[in-house]
C-alpha cells in the first residue's frame, strides 16, 4: 500500500574530517547524524565549520571505519617501546642548522 | 511606558530597501524560533546559522536605509509598528511543522537569490547583495535537499510536504516577481520531491503596503518588547 520512496529518513552516523588550511591534512572533528552523504556533508558544514575552520570536509560512514581491537594493544603497540633507535635522536645536528 | 514609534518619510528607494530588510529580519526571527525545538542537533545548528545569516543581511540593509533616513538599525527594527513593515506576508506566517518551515525557506530563498542577482543601482546595496547571495545559495541548497527528502520520504513526510506547498502557494505571488524564472527554478526540486506544482490561482498580497496578517503583530510584540520597555538597554 505504501508509496515507492527513495528516502527512508533513518539517520546513520558519519565521521567528519575537516581540513583547515591548504597544506594540512584532514583531521577528525567529530560525528554527525544524517540520512545520506549529501545531508551528512551539510550537517558537517553546519556543526563543525561555523567559525571559519574549514576549507574542505570529508564525511565517512562510521560503519566503514575499521578499528583496532583494544585487546591487541600489547602485541600491536608495546614492542615499539623498546626500539628507541627508531627515533631520530642519534644524529649530531651542526649548530649552524639552528632549530629544526 | 512603551517607547514611541518612529515616523518615516519613505521615498521609493527607502521603501525598496526596507522591503528587503524586513523580509530578512522577519524570516530570520521565525527561523530563529526553531532554536531549542529542531528535530535534531544538526538541524538545530543549521537553522540557527540560517537565522543568523538572515538577521545579518537585515542589519546591513537597515544600516543602508539608516544612511538615508537618519534612523539607527535598532530604531528601524524595534520602533516601527506592523503597518510600517514592508515584508512579504509569507515571511511572517507561523513556522508550522518542519515541512512548512523548509518549504517556505526554499520558496523565499529562490526568490531572494533571483533578487540579489538582479543588480541594484546603489553600489552599497550591490555590495550587500554580493555577500548575501552566497548565504542564500546555501539556504537554497539546504532547504531543497530537505524538501526532496521529505517529499520523497515516508507517507507522512510526503503528506506534510504536499500540504505545506499547497498552503504556501497563495503567498508566493508576492515574492516571485517576475514569476516565470521563479517557477522554472523551483520546478526541478518539486519534481525530485515527487510533489506536484500547484496551479496559480488567487494570490495573497498587501505586505509591501503594510497590510499584514494577524501574525506579524504577535511576532513584533515579542521581538520589540525589550527595547521598547527599556530604551537603550544593553547586555
mmCIF file of C-alpha atoms in Angstrom:
data_model
loop_
_atom_site.group_PDB
_atom_site.id
_atom_site.type_symbol
_atom_site.label_atom_id
_atom_site.label_comp_id
_atom_site.label_asym_id
_atom_site.label_seq_id
_atom_site.Cartn_x
_atom_site.Cartn_y
_atom_site.Cartn_z
ATOM 1 C CA UNK A 1 0.000 0.000 0.000
ATOM 2 C CA UNK A 2 2.872 2.380 0.771
ATOM 3 C CA UNK A 3 4.387 4.767 -1.772
ATOM 4 C CA UNK A 4 7.558 3.852 -3.593
ATOM 5 C CA UNK A 5 10.031 6.080 -1.798
ATOM 6 C CA UNK A 6 13.664 6.816 -2.284
ATOM 7 C CA UNK A 7 14.467 8.137 1.180
ATOM 8 C CA UNK A 8 13.879 6.323 4.413
ATOM 9 C CA UNK A 9 14.651 9.208 6.752
ATOM 10 C CA UNK A 10 16.555 6.934 9.109
ATOM 11 C CA UNK A 11 19.647 8.566 10.495
ATOM 12 C CA UNK A 12 23.052 6.978 10.214
ATOM 13 C CA UNK A 13 26.243 8.090 11.910
ATOM 14 C CA UNK A 14 29.028 9.763 9.914
ATOM 15 C CA UNK A 15 32.573 10.703 10.932
ATOM 16 C CA UNK A 16 33.620 14.213 9.943
ATOM 17 C CA UNK A 17 37.123 15.239 8.832
ATOM 18 C CA UNK A 18 37.940 18.910 8.285
ATOM 19 C CA UNK A 19 40.958 20.404 6.530
ATOM 20 C CA UNK A 20 41.593 23.833 7.980
ATOM 21 C CA UNK A 21 44.207 25.155 5.557
ATOM 22 C CA UNK A 22 45.917 24.236 2.342
ATOM 23 C CA UNK A 23 48.888 22.040 3.096
ATOM 24 C CA UNK A 24 47.346 20.489 6.214
ATOM 25 C CA UNK A 25 45.725 17.078 6.287
ATOM 26 C CA UNK A 26 42.078 16.459 7.116
ATOM 27 C CA UNK A 27 41.641 15.967 10.845
ATOM 28 C CA UNK A 28 38.879 14.168 12.652
ATOM 29 C CA UNK A 29 36.468 16.772 14.028
ATOM 30 C CA UNK A 30 33.613 14.631 15.359
ATOM 31 C CA UNK A 31 30.500 12.948 14.054
ATOM 32 C CA UNK A 32 27.010 13.840 12.811
ATOM 33 C CA UNK A 33 23.738 12.034 12.206
ATOM 34 C CA UNK A 34 22.338 12.287 8.677
ATOM 35 C CA UNK A 35 20.247 10.320 6.217
ATOM 36 C CA UNK A 36 22.692 10.207 3.322
ATOM 37 C CA UNK A 37 26.021 11.615 2.064
ATOM 38 C CA UNK A 38 24.720 14.986 0.865
ATOM 39 C CA UNK A 39 22.892 15.708 4.128
ATOM 40 C CA UNK A 40 25.890 14.481 6.117
ATOM 41 C CA UNK A 41 28.102 16.986 4.314
ATOM 42 C CA UNK A 42 25.671 19.812 5.069
ATOM 43 C CA UNK A 43 25.356 18.791 8.715
ATOM 44 C CA UNK A 44 29.156 18.659 8.997
ATOM 45 C CA UNK A 45 29.408 22.140 7.490
ATOM 46 C CA UNK A 46 26.807 23.487 9.904
ATOM 47 C CA UNK A 47 28.173 21.814 13.027
ATOM 48 C CA UNK A 48 31.960 21.932 12.539
ATOM 49 C CA UNK A 49 32.802 24.912 10.304
ATOM 50 C CA UNK A 50 30.753 27.705 11.871
ATOM 51 C CA UNK A 51 33.767 29.799 12.794
ATOM 52 C CA UNK A 52 35.750 29.633 9.597
ATOM 53 C CA UNK A 53 37.547 26.392 10.487
ATOM 54 C CA UNK A 54 37.298 24.703 7.143
ATOM 55 C CA UNK A 55 38.420 24.641 3.535
ATOM 56 C CA UNK A 56 37.395 21.080 2.846
ATOM 57 C CA UNK A 57 35.247 18.452 4.546
ATOM 58 C CA UNK A 58 35.179 14.667 4.283
ATOM 59 C CA UNK A 59 32.338 12.609 5.696
ATOM 60 C CA UNK A 60 32.680 8.866 6.049
ATOM 61 C CA UNK A 61 30.046 6.381 7.265
ATOM 62 C CA UNK A 62 31.120 5.478 10.793
ATOM 63 C CA UNK A 63 30.414 1.843 9.973
ATOM 64 C CA UNK A 64 33.116 1.972 7.263
ATOM 65 C CA UNK A 65 35.864 2.577 9.798
ATOM 66 C CA UNK A 66 37.926 -0.474 10.703
ATOM 67 C CA UNK A 67 39.297 -0.077 14.212
ATOM 68 C CA UNK A 68 41.986 -1.958 16.089
ATOM 69 C CA UNK A 69 40.830 -4.073 18.995
ATOM 70 C CA UNK A 70 41.913 -2.803 22.446
ATOM 71 C CA UNK A 71 42.724 -6.439 23.315
ATOM 72 C CA UNK A 72 45.527 -6.340 20.711
ATOM 73 C CA UNK A 73 47.133 -3.310 22.333
ATOM 74 C CA UNK A 74 50.083 -5.252 23.741
ATOM 75 C CA UNK A 75 51.017 -7.061 20.543
ATOM 76 C CA UNK A 76 50.421 -4.059 18.278
ATOM 77 C CA UNK A 77 51.995 -1.233 20.190
ATOM 78 C CA UNK A 78 54.109 -2.383 23.100
ATOM 79 C CA UNK A 79 57.031 -3.784 21.027
ATOM 80 C CA UNK A 80 57.850 -0.305 19.741
ATOM 81 C CA UNK A 81 58.555 0.881 23.274
ATOM 82 C CA UNK A 82 61.981 -0.796 23.351
ATOM 83 C CA UNK A 83 63.090 0.393 19.903
ATOM 84 C CA UNK A 84 64.454 3.775 20.692
ATOM 85 C CA UNK A 85 66.698 3.615 17.611
ATOM 86 C CA UNK A 86 63.589 4.335 15.541
ATOM 87 C CA UNK A 87 63.582 7.866 16.922
ATOM 88 C CA UNK A 88 65.914 10.186 15.028
ATOM 89 C CA UNK A 89 67.720 11.242 18.167
ATOM 90 C CA UNK A 90 71.172 9.850 17.402
ATOM 91 C CA UNK A 91 72.220 12.412 14.856
ATOM 92 C CA UNK A 92 74.664 15.185 15.597
ATOM 93 C CA UNK A 93 72.995 18.379 14.388
ATOM 94 C CA UNK A 94 75.553 21.082 13.498
ATOM 95 C CA UNK A 95 74.875 24.272 15.476
ATOM 96 C CA UNK A 96 74.621 26.247 12.194
ATOM 97 C CA UNK A 97 71.362 24.435 11.434
ATOM 98 C CA UNK A 98 69.624 26.082 14.371
ATOM 99 C CA UNK A 99 66.219 24.894 15.491
ATOM 100 C CA UNK A 100 64.754 22.041 13.491
ATOM 101 C CA UNK B 1 5.849 53.082 29.299
ATOM 102 C CA UNK B 2 6.380 51.922 25.735
ATOM 103 C CA UNK B 3 8.674 53.994 23.568
ATOM 104 C CA UNK B 4 7.012 55.972 20.836
ATOM 105 C CA UNK B 5 7.309 54.546 17.337
ATOM 106 C CA UNK B 6 9.341 56.424 14.767
ATOM 107 C CA UNK B 7 7.647 58.077 11.807
ATOM 108 C CA UNK B 8 9.432 57.539 8.498
ATOM 109 C CA UNK B 9 9.235 59.569 5.349
ATOM 110 C CA UNK B 10 9.586 56.849 2.748
ATOM 111 C CA UNK B 11 10.934 57.587 -0.686
ATOM 112 C CA UNK B 12 10.629 54.736 -3.221
ATOM 113 C CA UNK B 13 14.332 53.999 -2.617
ATOM 114 C CA UNK B 14 13.941 53.676 1.140
ATOM 115 C CA UNK B 15 10.806 51.613 0.716
ATOM 116 C CA UNK B 16 12.603 49.171 -1.573
ATOM 117 C CA UNK B 17 15.481 48.738 0.887
ATOM 118 C CA UNK B 18 13.083 48.296 3.804
ATOM 119 C CA UNK B 19 11.213 45.590 1.879
ATOM 120 C CA UNK B 20 14.463 43.608 1.542
ATOM 121 C CA UNK B 21 15.495 44.300 5.131
ATOM 122 C CA UNK B 22 12.105 43.448 6.622
ATOM 123 C CA UNK B 23 11.921 40.199 4.607
ATOM 124 C CA UNK B 24 15.287 39.148 6.036
ATOM 125 C CA UNK B 25 14.527 40.234 9.616
ATOM 126 C CA UNK B 26 11.105 38.618 9.849
ATOM 127 C CA UNK B 27 12.155 35.321 8.276
ATOM 128 C CA UNK B 28 15.307 35.390 10.394
ATOM 129 C CA UNK B 29 13.183 35.801 13.522
ATOM 130 C CA UNK B 30 10.835 32.988 12.516
ATOM 131 C CA UNK B 31 13.734 30.680 11.678
ATOM 132 C CA UNK B 32 15.361 31.535 14.992
ATOM 133 C CA UNK B 33 12.215 30.358 16.777
ATOM 134 C CA UNK B 34 13.333 26.787 15.983
ATOM 135 C CA UNK B 35 16.270 27.147 18.350
ATOM 136 C CA UNK B 36 15.685 24.614 21.094
ATOM 137 C CA UNK B 37 12.935 22.867 19.097
ATOM 138 C CA UNK B 38 14.609 21.483 15.975
ATOM 139 C CA UNK B 39 14.262 17.754 15.244
ATOM 140 C CA UNK B 40 17.996 17.007 15.578
ATOM 141 C CA UNK B 41 21.059 18.765 16.951
ATOM 142 C CA UNK B 42 22.476 19.030 13.426
ATOM 143 C CA UNK B 43 19.323 20.721 12.116
ATOM 144 C CA UNK B 44 19.195 22.969 15.160
ATOM 145 C CA UNK B 45 22.581 24.404 14.233
ATOM 146 C CA UNK B 46 21.702 24.568 10.539
ATOM 147 C CA UNK B 47 18.550 26.596 11.220
ATOM 148 C CA UNK B 48 20.302 28.826 13.738
ATOM 149 C CA UNK B 49 23.063 29.502 11.195
ATOM 150 C CA UNK B 50 20.482 30.411 8.575
ATOM 151 C CA UNK B 51 18.586 32.646 11.004
ATOM 152 C CA UNK B 52 21.805 34.482 11.847
ATOM 153 C CA UNK B 53 22.644 34.884 8.152
ATOM 154 C CA UNK B 54 19.234 36.483 7.593
ATOM 155 C CA UNK B 55 19.496 38.788 10.588
ATOM 156 C CA UNK B 56 22.963 39.797 9.411
ATOM 157 C CA UNK B 57 21.540 40.663 5.999
ATOM 158 C CA UNK B 58 18.780 42.663 7.679
ATOM 159 C CA UNK B 59 21.315 44.616 9.742
ATOM 160 C CA UNK B 60 23.370 45.568 6.682
ATOM 161 C CA UNK B 61 20.236 46.666 4.846
ATOM 162 C CA UNK B 62 18.890 48.666 7.818
ATOM 163 C CA UNK B 63 22.232 50.433 8.026
ATOM 164 C CA UNK B 64 21.923 51.306 4.338
ATOM 165 C CA UNK B 65 18.359 52.521 4.916
ATOM 166 C CA UNK B 66 19.530 54.368 8.021
ATOM 167 C CA UNK B 67 22.046 56.332 5.995
ATOM 168 C CA UNK B 68 19.062 57.766 4.103
ATOM 169 C CA UNK B 69 16.589 58.162 6.968
ATOM 170 C CA UNK B 70 18.804 59.163 9.883
ATOM 171 C CA UNK B 71 17.467 56.257 11.953
ATOM 172 C CA UNK B 72 19.637 53.565 13.502
ATOM 173 C CA UNK B 73 19.220 49.904 12.615
ATOM 174 C CA UNK B 74 17.731 49.268 16.061
ATOM 175 C CA UNK B 75 15.159 52.042 15.626
ATOM 176 C CA UNK B 76 14.139 50.630 12.257
ATOM 177 C CA UNK B 77 13.781 47.109 13.628
ATOM 178 C CA UNK B 78 12.298 47.869 17.040
ATOM 179 C CA UNK B 79 10.404 51.129 16.773
ATOM 180 C CA UNK B 80 8.080 50.567 13.842
ATOM 181 C CA UNK B 81 4.524 49.216 14.113
ATOM 182 C CA UNK B 82 3.156 46.447 11.863
ATOM 183 C CA UNK B 83 1.729 48.771 9.177
ATOM 184 C CA UNK B 84 5.220 50.263 8.682
ATOM 185 C CA UNK B 85 6.754 46.863 7.912
ATOM 186 C CA UNK B 86 7.239 46.108 4.220
ATOM 187 C CA UNK B 87 7.967 42.364 4.357
ATOM 188 C CA UNK B 88 6.101 39.895 2.184
ATOM 189 C CA UNK B 89 3.362 38.055 4.101
ATOM 190 C CA UNK B 90 4.943 34.614 3.569
ATOM 191 C CA UNK B 91 7.780 35.511 5.957
ATOM 192 C CA UNK B 92 5.559 36.315 8.926
ATOM 193 C CA UNK B 93 3.429 33.130 8.812
ATOM 194 C CA UNK B 94 3.977 30.937 11.885
ATOM 195 C CA UNK B 95 6.545 28.152 11.403
ATOM 196 C CA UNK B 96 4.001 25.328 11.324
ATOM 197 C CA UNK B 97 5.667 21.933 11.105
ATOM 198 C CA UNK B 98 9.168 21.228 9.838
ATOM 199 C CA UNK B 99 7.919 20.657 6.269
ATOM 200 C CA UNK B 100 6.240 24.087 6.246
ATOM 201 C CA UNK B 101 9.385 25.764 7.552
ATOM 202 C CA UNK B 102 11.543 24.046 4.926
ATOM 203 C CA UNK B 103 9.163 24.657 2.006
ATOM 204 C CA UNK B 104 8.902 28.349 2.924
ATOM 205 C CA UNK B 105 12.665 28.694 3.278
ATOM 206 C CA UNK B 106 13.062 27.127 -0.159
ATOM 207 C CA UNK B 107 10.468 29.326 -1.886
ATOM 208 C CA UNK B 108 11.706 32.534 -0.254
ATOM 209 C CA UNK B 109 15.396 31.750 -0.795
ATOM 210 C CA UNK B 110 14.931 31.056 -4.510
ATOM 211 C CA UNK B 111 13.137 34.404 -4.847
ATOM 212 C CA UNK B 112 15.851 36.158 -2.810
ATOM 213 C CA UNK B 113 18.588 34.624 -4.957
ATOM 214 C CA UNK B 114 16.968 35.973 -8.115
ATOM 215 C CA UNK B 115 16.537 39.362 -6.455
ATOM 216 C CA UNK B 116 20.203 39.545 -5.347
ATOM 217 C CA UNK B 117 21.403 38.625 -8.808
ATOM 218 C CA UNK B 118 19.151 41.188 -10.478
ATOM 219 C CA UNK B 119 21.541 44.009 -9.605
ATOM 220 C CA UNK B 120 20.865 47.337 -7.903
ATOM 221 C CA UNK B 121 21.531 50.950 -8.878
ATOM 222 C CA UNK B 122 23.020 51.692 -5.474
ATOM 223 C CA UNK B 123 26.580 50.312 -5.118
ATOM 224 C CA UNK B 124 26.136 49.884 -1.344
ATOM 225 C CA UNK B 125 23.149 47.594 -1.906
ATOM 226 C CA UNK B 126 25.085 45.741 -4.595
ATOM 227 C CA UNK B 127 27.815 45.007 -2.042
ATOM 228 C CA UNK B 128 25.237 43.637 0.393
ATOM 229 C CA UNK B 129 23.682 41.567 -2.398
ATOM 230 C CA UNK B 130 27.060 40.043 -3.252
ATOM 231 C CA UNK B 131 27.607 38.963 0.352
ATOM 232 C CA UNK B 132 24.023 37.787 0.802
ATOM 233 C CA UNK B 133 23.861 35.773 -2.404
ATOM 234 C CA UNK B 134 26.497 33.321 -1.130
ATOM 235 C CA UNK B 135 24.495 32.774 2.034
ATOM 236 C CA UNK B 136 21.260 32.490 0.089
ATOM 237 C CA UNK B 137 22.811 29.879 -2.219
ATOM 238 C CA UNK B 138 23.442 27.691 0.827
ATOM 239 C CA UNK B 139 19.926 28.299 2.183
ATOM 240 C CA UNK B 140 18.518 27.082 -1.144
ATOM 241 C CA UNK B 141 20.742 24.030 -1.086
ATOM 242 C CA UNK B 142 19.819 23.115 2.470
ATOM 243 C CA UNK B 143 16.075 23.657 2.022
ATOM 244 C CA UNK B 144 15.960 21.935 -1.383
ATOM 245 C CA UNK B 145 17.741 18.813 -0.138
ATOM 246 C CA UNK B 146 15.351 18.569 2.795
ATOM 247 C CA UNK B 147 12.274 19.202 0.649
ATOM 248 C CA UNK B 148 13.350 16.433 -1.748
ATOM 249 C CA UNK B 149 13.761 14.013 1.157
ATOM 250 C CA UNK B 150 10.514 14.975 2.861
ATOM 251 C CA UNK B 151 8.535 14.823 -0.391
ATOM 252 C CA UNK B 152 10.110 11.548 -1.490
ATOM 253 C CA UNK B 153 10.279 10.138 2.025
ATOM 254 C CA UNK B 154 7.655 8.411 4.121
ATOM 255 C CA UNK B 155 3.906 8.534 3.658
ATOM 256 C CA UNK B 156 3.643 11.105 6.456
ATOM 257 C CA UNK B 157 6.557 13.291 5.354
ATOM 258 C CA UNK B 158 5.165 13.361 1.805
ATOM 259 C CA UNK B 159 1.727 14.395 3.042
ATOM 260 C CA UNK B 160 3.175 17.140 5.230
ATOM 261 C CA UNK B 161 5.406 18.447 2.443
ATOM 262 C CA UNK B 162 2.492 18.471 -0.009
ATOM 263 C CA UNK B 163 0.238 20.279 2.476
ATOM 264 C CA UNK B 164 2.979 22.858 3.100
ATOM 265 C CA UNK B 165 3.466 23.567 -0.611
ATOM 266 C CA UNK B 166 -0.293 23.924 -1.102
ATOM 267 C CA UNK B 167 -0.712 26.212 1.912
ATOM 268 C CA UNK B 168 2.223 28.424 0.941
ATOM 269 C CA UNK B 169 1.389 28.716 -2.736
ATOM 270 C CA UNK B 170 -1.036 31.687 -2.472
ATOM 271 C CA UNK B 171 1.706 33.603 -0.641
ATOM 272 C CA UNK B 172 4.319 33.130 -3.358
ATOM 273 C CA UNK B 173 2.802 35.708 -5.720
ATOM 274 C CA UNK B 174 4.190 38.493 -3.538
ATOM 275 C CA UNK B 175 7.802 37.251 -3.603
ATOM 276 C CA UNK B 176 8.172 35.792 -7.094
ATOM 277 C CA UNK B 177 8.412 38.823 -9.366
ATOM 278 C CA UNK B 178 8.787 38.099 -12.201
ATOM 279 C CA UNK B 179 7.077 34.742 -11.837
ATOM 280 C CA UNK B 180 8.398 32.670 -14.735
ATOM 281 C CA UNK B 181 12.072 32.439 -13.624
ATOM 282 C CA UNK B 182 10.999 31.562 -10.085
ATOM 283 C CA UNK B 183 8.680 28.811 -11.297
ATOM 284 C CA UNK B 184 11.444 27.487 -13.543
ATOM 285 C CA UNK B 185 13.910 27.424 -10.634
ATOM 286 C CA UNK B 186 11.681 25.534 -8.208
ATOM 287 C CA UNK B 187 10.189 23.057 -10.709
ATOM 288 C CA UNK B 188 13.121 20.571 -10.803
ATOM 289 C CA UNK B 189 13.212 20.378 -6.991
ATOM 290 C CA UNK B 190 9.461 19.834 -6.692
ATOM 291 C CA UNK B 191 9.736 17.117 -9.354
ATOM 292 C CA UNK B 192 12.530 15.333 -7.487
ATOM 293 C CA UNK B 193 10.460 15.655 -4.315
ATOM 294 C CA UNK B 194 7.562 13.963 -6.154
ATOM 295 C CA UNK B 195 5.435 16.996 -5.274
ATOM 296 C CA UNK B 196 3.009 18.460 -7.757
ATOM 297 C CA UNK B 197 3.338 22.041 -8.858
ATOM 298 C CA UNK B 198 0.097 23.761 -7.736
ATOM 299 C CA UNK B 199 -1.654 25.861 -10.353
ATOM 300 C CA UNK B 200 -1.535 29.609 -9.806
ATOM 301 C CA UNK B 201 -4.816 30.977 -8.506
ATOM 302 C CA UNK B 202 -5.725 33.968 -6.379
ATOM 303 C CA UNK B 203 -2.648 35.330 -4.642
ATOM 304 C CA UNK B 204 -2.328 36.981 -1.239
ATOM 305 C CA UNK B 205 -0.703 40.405 -1.175
ATOM 306 C CA UNK B 206 -0.532 43.539 0.931
ATOM 307 C CA UNK B 207 2.654 43.030 2.937
ATOM 308 C CA UNK B 208 4.607 45.529 0.859
ATOM 309 C CA UNK B 209 1.919 48.137 1.663
ATOM 310 C CA UNK B 210 1.828 47.337 5.367
ATOM 311 C CA UNK B 211 -1.386 45.281 5.299
ATOM 312 C CA UNK B 212 -0.258 42.273 7.293
ATOM 313 C CA UNK B 213 -1.706 39.084 8.734
ATOM 314 C CA UNK B 214 -2.583 38.959 12.418
ATOM 315 C CA UNK B 215 0.680 37.051 12.979
ATOM 316 C CA UNK B 216 3.062 39.960 12.436
ATOM 317 C CA UNK B 217 1.749 41.915 15.436
ATOM 318 C CA UNK B 218 2.409 38.973 17.744
ATOM 319 C CA UNK B 219 5.874 38.435 16.288
ATOM 320 C CA UNK B 220 6.792 42.101 16.702
ATOM 321 C CA UNK B 221 5.362 42.246 20.211
ATOM 322 C CA UNK B 222 7.789 39.541 21.272
ATOM 323 C CA UNK B 223 10.685 40.965 19.267
ATOM 324 C CA UNK B 224 10.205 44.581 20.341
ATOM 325 C CA UNK B 225 9.063 44.388 23.951
ATOM 326 C CA UNK B 226 12.506 44.619 25.494
ATOM 327 C CA UNK B 227 13.895 47.640 23.616
ATOM 328 C CA UNK B 228 10.537 49.401 23.902
ATOM 329 C CA UNK B 229 10.271 48.794 27.640
ATOM 330 C CA UNK B 230 13.912 49.521 28.416
ATOM 331 C CA UNK B 231 15.080 52.028 25.790
ATOM 332 C CA UNK B 232 18.790 51.781 25.120
ATOM 333 C CA UNK B 233 19.181 48.568 27.124
ATOM 334 C CA UNK B 234 22.484 46.798 26.502
ATOM 335 C CA UNK B 235 23.771 43.385 27.533
#
